[in-house]
């Protein structure tokens, strides 16, 4: 069986093809151009979408399964509440938890906290 060895010419053609395919794709430029003539409601919706952020990457949780990361973020929010009693000041941590955790989990944990059966941090 004969194997094909890439020549310098075939390698440069492959690189040119890949760059031609990827040419105009700029994923980091999704919201850079101003949309044409939006009404006030559409502008408010666009601003809300542009402001959506998820929790920052945490090196303690390198795998795809983010269940542990979710649990930690939720409990970090509770630790903040416990230490500061400032819901507004801990709002960012609550957002991190709700952005990475399935809503069914955070709703369940909120209910368990209300009932006094939550196994995590007690506030």
PDB file of C-alpha atoms in Angstrom:
ATOM      1  CA  UNK A   1       0.000   0.000   0.000  1.00  0.00           C
ATOM      2  CA  UNK A   2       1.300   3.359  -1.013  1.00  0.00           C
ATOM      3  CA  UNK A   3       0.943   6.277   1.404  1.00  0.00           C
ATOM      4  CA  UNK A   4       0.551   9.826   0.209  1.00  0.00           C
ATOM      5  CA  UNK A   5       3.135  12.198   1.606  1.00  0.00           C
ATOM      6  CA  UNK A   6       2.093  15.822   1.499  1.00  0.00           C
ATOM      7  CA  UNK A   7       4.303  18.014  -0.611  1.00  0.00           C
ATOM      8  CA  UNK A   8       5.048  21.616   0.298  1.00  0.00           C
ATOM      9  CA  UNK A   9       2.729  22.628  -2.571  1.00  0.00           C
ATOM     10  CA  UNK A  10      -0.217  20.455  -1.357  1.00  0.00           C
ATOM     11  CA  UNK A  11       0.283  21.663   2.222  1.00  0.00           C
ATOM     12  CA  UNK A  12       0.152  25.325   1.179  1.00  0.00           C
ATOM     13  CA  UNK A  13      -2.985  24.633  -0.920  1.00  0.00           C
ATOM     14  CA  UNK A  14      -4.637  23.028   2.110  1.00  0.00           C
ATOM     15  CA  UNK A  15      -3.770  26.024   4.277  1.00  0.00           C
ATOM     16  CA  UNK A  16      -5.126  28.421   1.625  1.00  0.00           C
ATOM     17  CA  UNK A  17      -8.371  26.418   1.352  1.00  0.00           C
ATOM     18  CA  UNK A  18      -8.855  26.407   5.109  1.00  0.00           C
ATOM     19  CA  UNK A  19      -8.254  30.139   5.339  1.00  0.00           C
ATOM     20  CA  UNK A  20     -10.644  30.750   2.415  1.00  0.00           C
ATOM     21  CA  UNK A  21     -13.346  28.726   4.158  1.00  0.00           C
ATOM     22  CA  UNK A  22     -12.785  30.489   7.478  1.00  0.00           C
ATOM     23  CA  UNK A  23     -12.149  33.840   5.762  1.00  0.00           C
ATOM     24  CA  UNK A  24     -15.071  35.984   6.849  1.00  0.00           C
ATOM     25  CA  UNK A  25     -16.092  34.105  10.000  1.00  0.00           C
ATOM     26  CA  UNK A  26     -15.476  36.316  13.008  1.00  0.00           C
ATOM     27  CA  UNK A  27     -17.374  34.945  15.962  1.00  0.00           C
ATOM     28  CA  UNK A  28     -16.051  37.575  18.342  1.00  0.00           C
ATOM     29  CA  UNK A  29     -17.712  40.272  16.278  1.00  0.00           C
ATOM     30  CA  UNK A  30     -21.332  39.247  16.830  1.00  0.00           C
ATOM     31  CA  UNK A  31     -22.434  42.513  18.433  1.00  0.00           C
ATOM     32  CA  UNK A  32     -19.968  45.010  16.975  1.00  0.00           C
ATOM     33  CA  UNK A  33     -22.133  46.444  14.192  1.00  0.00           C
ATOM     34  CA  UNK A  34     -25.080  48.564  15.244  1.00  0.00           C
ATOM     35  CA  UNK A  35     -28.376  47.038  14.116  1.00  0.00           C
ATOM     36  CA  UNK A  36     -30.466  49.124  11.752  1.00  0.00           C
ATOM     37  CA  UNK A  37     -33.225  51.287  13.245  1.00  0.00           C
ATOM     38  CA  UNK A  38     -34.504  49.493  16.330  1.00  0.00           C
ATOM     39  CA  UNK A  39     -37.487  50.712  18.287  1.00  0.00           C
ATOM     40  CA  UNK A  40     -37.144  51.268  22.052  1.00  0.00           C
ATOM     41  CA  UNK A  41     -38.382  47.784  22.949  1.00  0.00           C
ATOM     42  CA  UNK A  42     -35.994  46.121  20.489  1.00  0.00           C
ATOM     43  CA  UNK A  43     -33.099  48.247  21.793  1.00  0.00           C
ATOM     44  CA  UNK A  44     -33.901  47.165  25.356  1.00  0.00           C
ATOM     45  CA  UNK A  45     -33.980  43.500  24.294  1.00  0.00           C
ATOM     46  CA  UNK A  46     -30.668  43.858  22.435  1.00  0.00           C
ATOM     47  CA  UNK A  47     -29.046  45.503  25.471  1.00  0.00           C
ATOM     48  CA  UNK A  48     -30.285  42.658  27.671  1.00  0.00           C
ATOM     49  CA  UNK A  49     -28.858  39.997  25.314  1.00  0.00           C
ATOM     50  CA  UNK A  50     -25.544  41.840  25.058  1.00  0.00           C
ATOM     51  CA  UNK A  51     -25.308  41.967  28.849  1.00  0.00           C
ATOM     52  CA  UNK A  52     -25.824  38.240  29.421  1.00  0.00           C
ATOM     53  CA  UNK A  53     -22.787  36.590  30.947  1.00  0.00           C
ATOM     54  CA  UNK A  54     -22.185  33.214  32.499  1.00  0.00           C
ATOM     55  CA  UNK A  55     -19.963  32.251  35.370  1.00  0.00           C
ATOM     56  CA  UNK A  56     -16.219  32.621  34.786  1.00  0.00           C
ATOM     57  CA  UNK A  57     -14.164  29.486  34.173  1.00  0.00           C
ATOM     58  CA  UNK A  58     -12.968  27.825  37.367  1.00  0.00           C
ATOM     59  CA  UNK A  59      -9.750  25.788  37.128  1.00  0.00           C
ATOM     60  CA  UNK A  60     -10.978  23.533  39.935  1.00  0.00           C
ATOM     61  CA  UNK A  61     -13.562  22.131  37.487  1.00  0.00           C
ATOM     62  CA  UNK A  62     -11.765  21.357  34.208  1.00  0.00           C
ATOM     63  CA  UNK A  63     -14.131  18.638  32.975  1.00  0.00           C
ATOM     64  CA  UNK A  64     -17.274  18.936  30.905  1.00  0.00           C
ATOM     65  CA  UNK A  65     -19.455  17.887  33.840  1.00  0.00           C
ATOM     66  CA  UNK A  66     -20.041  21.136  35.705  1.00  0.00           C
ATOM     67  CA  UNK A  67     -22.243  19.768  38.514  1.00  0.00           C
ATOM     68  CA  UNK A  68     -19.538  20.370  41.125  1.00  0.00           C
ATOM     69  CA  UNK A  69     -18.927  23.859  39.779  1.00  0.00           C
ATOM     70  CA  UNK A  70     -22.670  24.548  40.029  1.00  0.00           C
ATOM     71  CA  UNK A  71     -22.822  23.319  43.643  1.00  0.00           C
ATOM     72  CA  UNK A  72     -19.797  25.433  44.620  1.00  0.00           C
ATOM     73  CA  UNK A  73     -21.161  28.586  42.959  1.00  0.00           C
ATOM     74  CA  UNK A  74     -24.490  28.189  44.758  1.00  0.00           C
ATOM     75  CA  UNK A  75     -22.760  27.707  48.104  1.00  0.00           C
ATOM     76  CA  UNK A  76     -20.338  30.592  47.440  1.00  0.00           C
ATOM     77  CA  UNK A  77     -23.416  32.800  47.060  1.00  0.00           C
ATOM     78  CA  UNK A  78     -24.741  31.495  50.386  1.00  0.00           C
ATOM     79  CA  UNK A  79     -21.389  32.120  52.100  1.00  0.00           C
ATOM     80  CA  UNK A  80     -21.520  35.708  50.836  1.00  0.00           C
ATOM     81  CA  UNK A  81     -25.057  36.116  52.201  1.00  0.00           C
ATOM     82  CA  UNK A  82     -24.024  34.599  55.519  1.00  0.00           C
ATOM     83  CA  UNK A  83     -20.980  36.836  55.899  1.00  0.00           C
ATOM     84  CA  UNK A  84     -22.456  40.120  54.640  1.00  0.00           C
ATOM     85  CA  UNK A  85     -26.268  39.870  54.931  1.00  0.00           C
ATOM     86  CA  UNK A  86     -26.225  41.980  51.745  1.00  0.00           C
ATOM     87  CA  UNK A  87     -28.374  40.411  49.010  1.00  0.00           C
ATOM     88  CA  UNK A  88     -27.566  43.218  46.570  1.00  0.00           C
ATOM     89  CA  UNK A  89     -23.821  42.823  47.149  1.00  0.00           C
ATOM     90  CA  UNK A  90     -24.032  39.069  46.588  1.00  0.00           C
ATOM     91  CA  UNK A  91     -26.190  39.399  43.460  1.00  0.00           C
ATOM     92  CA  UNK A  92     -23.259  38.616  41.122  1.00  0.00           C
ATOM     93  CA  UNK A  93     -22.597  35.322  42.916  1.00  0.00           C
ATOM     94  CA  UNK A  94     -26.297  34.404  42.674  1.00  0.00           C
ATOM     95  CA  UNK A  95     -26.129  35.174  38.944  1.00  0.00           C
ATOM     96  CA  UNK A  96     -23.075  32.918  38.563  1.00  0.00           C
ATOM     97  CA  UNK A  97     -24.939  30.078  40.273  1.00  0.00           C
ATOM     98  CA  UNK A  98     -28.117  30.498  38.245  1.00  0.00           C
ATOM     99  CA  UNK A  99     -26.179  30.797  34.996  1.00  0.00           C
ATOM    100  CA  UNK A 100     -24.322  27.501  35.397  1.00  0.00           C
ATOM    101  CA  UNK A 101     -26.890  25.449  37.345  1.00  0.00           C
ATOM    102  CA  UNK A 102     -30.055  23.956  35.887  1.00  0.00           C
ATOM    103  CA  UNK A 103     -32.971  26.038  37.173  1.00  0.00           C
ATOM    104  CA  UNK A 104     -34.652  22.921  38.567  1.00  0.00           C
ATOM    105  CA  UNK A 105     -31.658  22.479  40.913  1.00  0.00           C
ATOM    106  CA  UNK A 106     -31.554  26.077  42.153  1.00  0.00           C
ATOM    107  CA  UNK A 107     -35.333  26.089  42.641  1.00  0.00           C
ATOM    108  CA  UNK A 108     -35.084  22.831  44.625  1.00  0.00           C
ATOM    109  CA  UNK A 109     -32.227  24.187  46.736  1.00  0.00           C
ATOM    110  CA  UNK A 110     -34.132  27.444  47.359  1.00  0.00           C
ATOM    111  CA  UNK A 111     -37.128  25.412  48.554  1.00  0.00           C
ATOM    112  CA  UNK A 112     -34.901  23.219  50.748  1.00  0.00           C
ATOM    113  CA  UNK A 113     -33.362  26.356  52.304  1.00  0.00           C
ATOM    114  CA  UNK A 114     -36.867  27.666  53.078  1.00  0.00           C
ATOM    115  CA  UNK A 115     -37.761  24.302  54.675  1.00  0.00           C
ATOM    116  CA  UNK A 116     -34.464  24.036  56.565  1.00  0.00           C
ATOM    117  CA  UNK A 117     -33.436  20.812  54.824  1.00  0.00           C
ATOM    118  CA  UNK A 118     -30.731  22.171  52.483  1.00  0.00           C
ATOM    119  CA  UNK A 119     -27.536  20.110  52.943  1.00  0.00           C
ATOM    120  CA  UNK A 120     -25.182  22.963  51.971  1.00  0.00           C
ATOM    121  CA  UNK A 121     -24.235  26.220  53.686  1.00  0.00           C
ATOM    122  CA  UNK A 122     -26.769  27.395  56.274  1.00  0.00           C
ATOM    123  CA  UNK A 123     -27.565  31.107  56.193  1.00  0.00           C
TER     124      UNK A 123
END
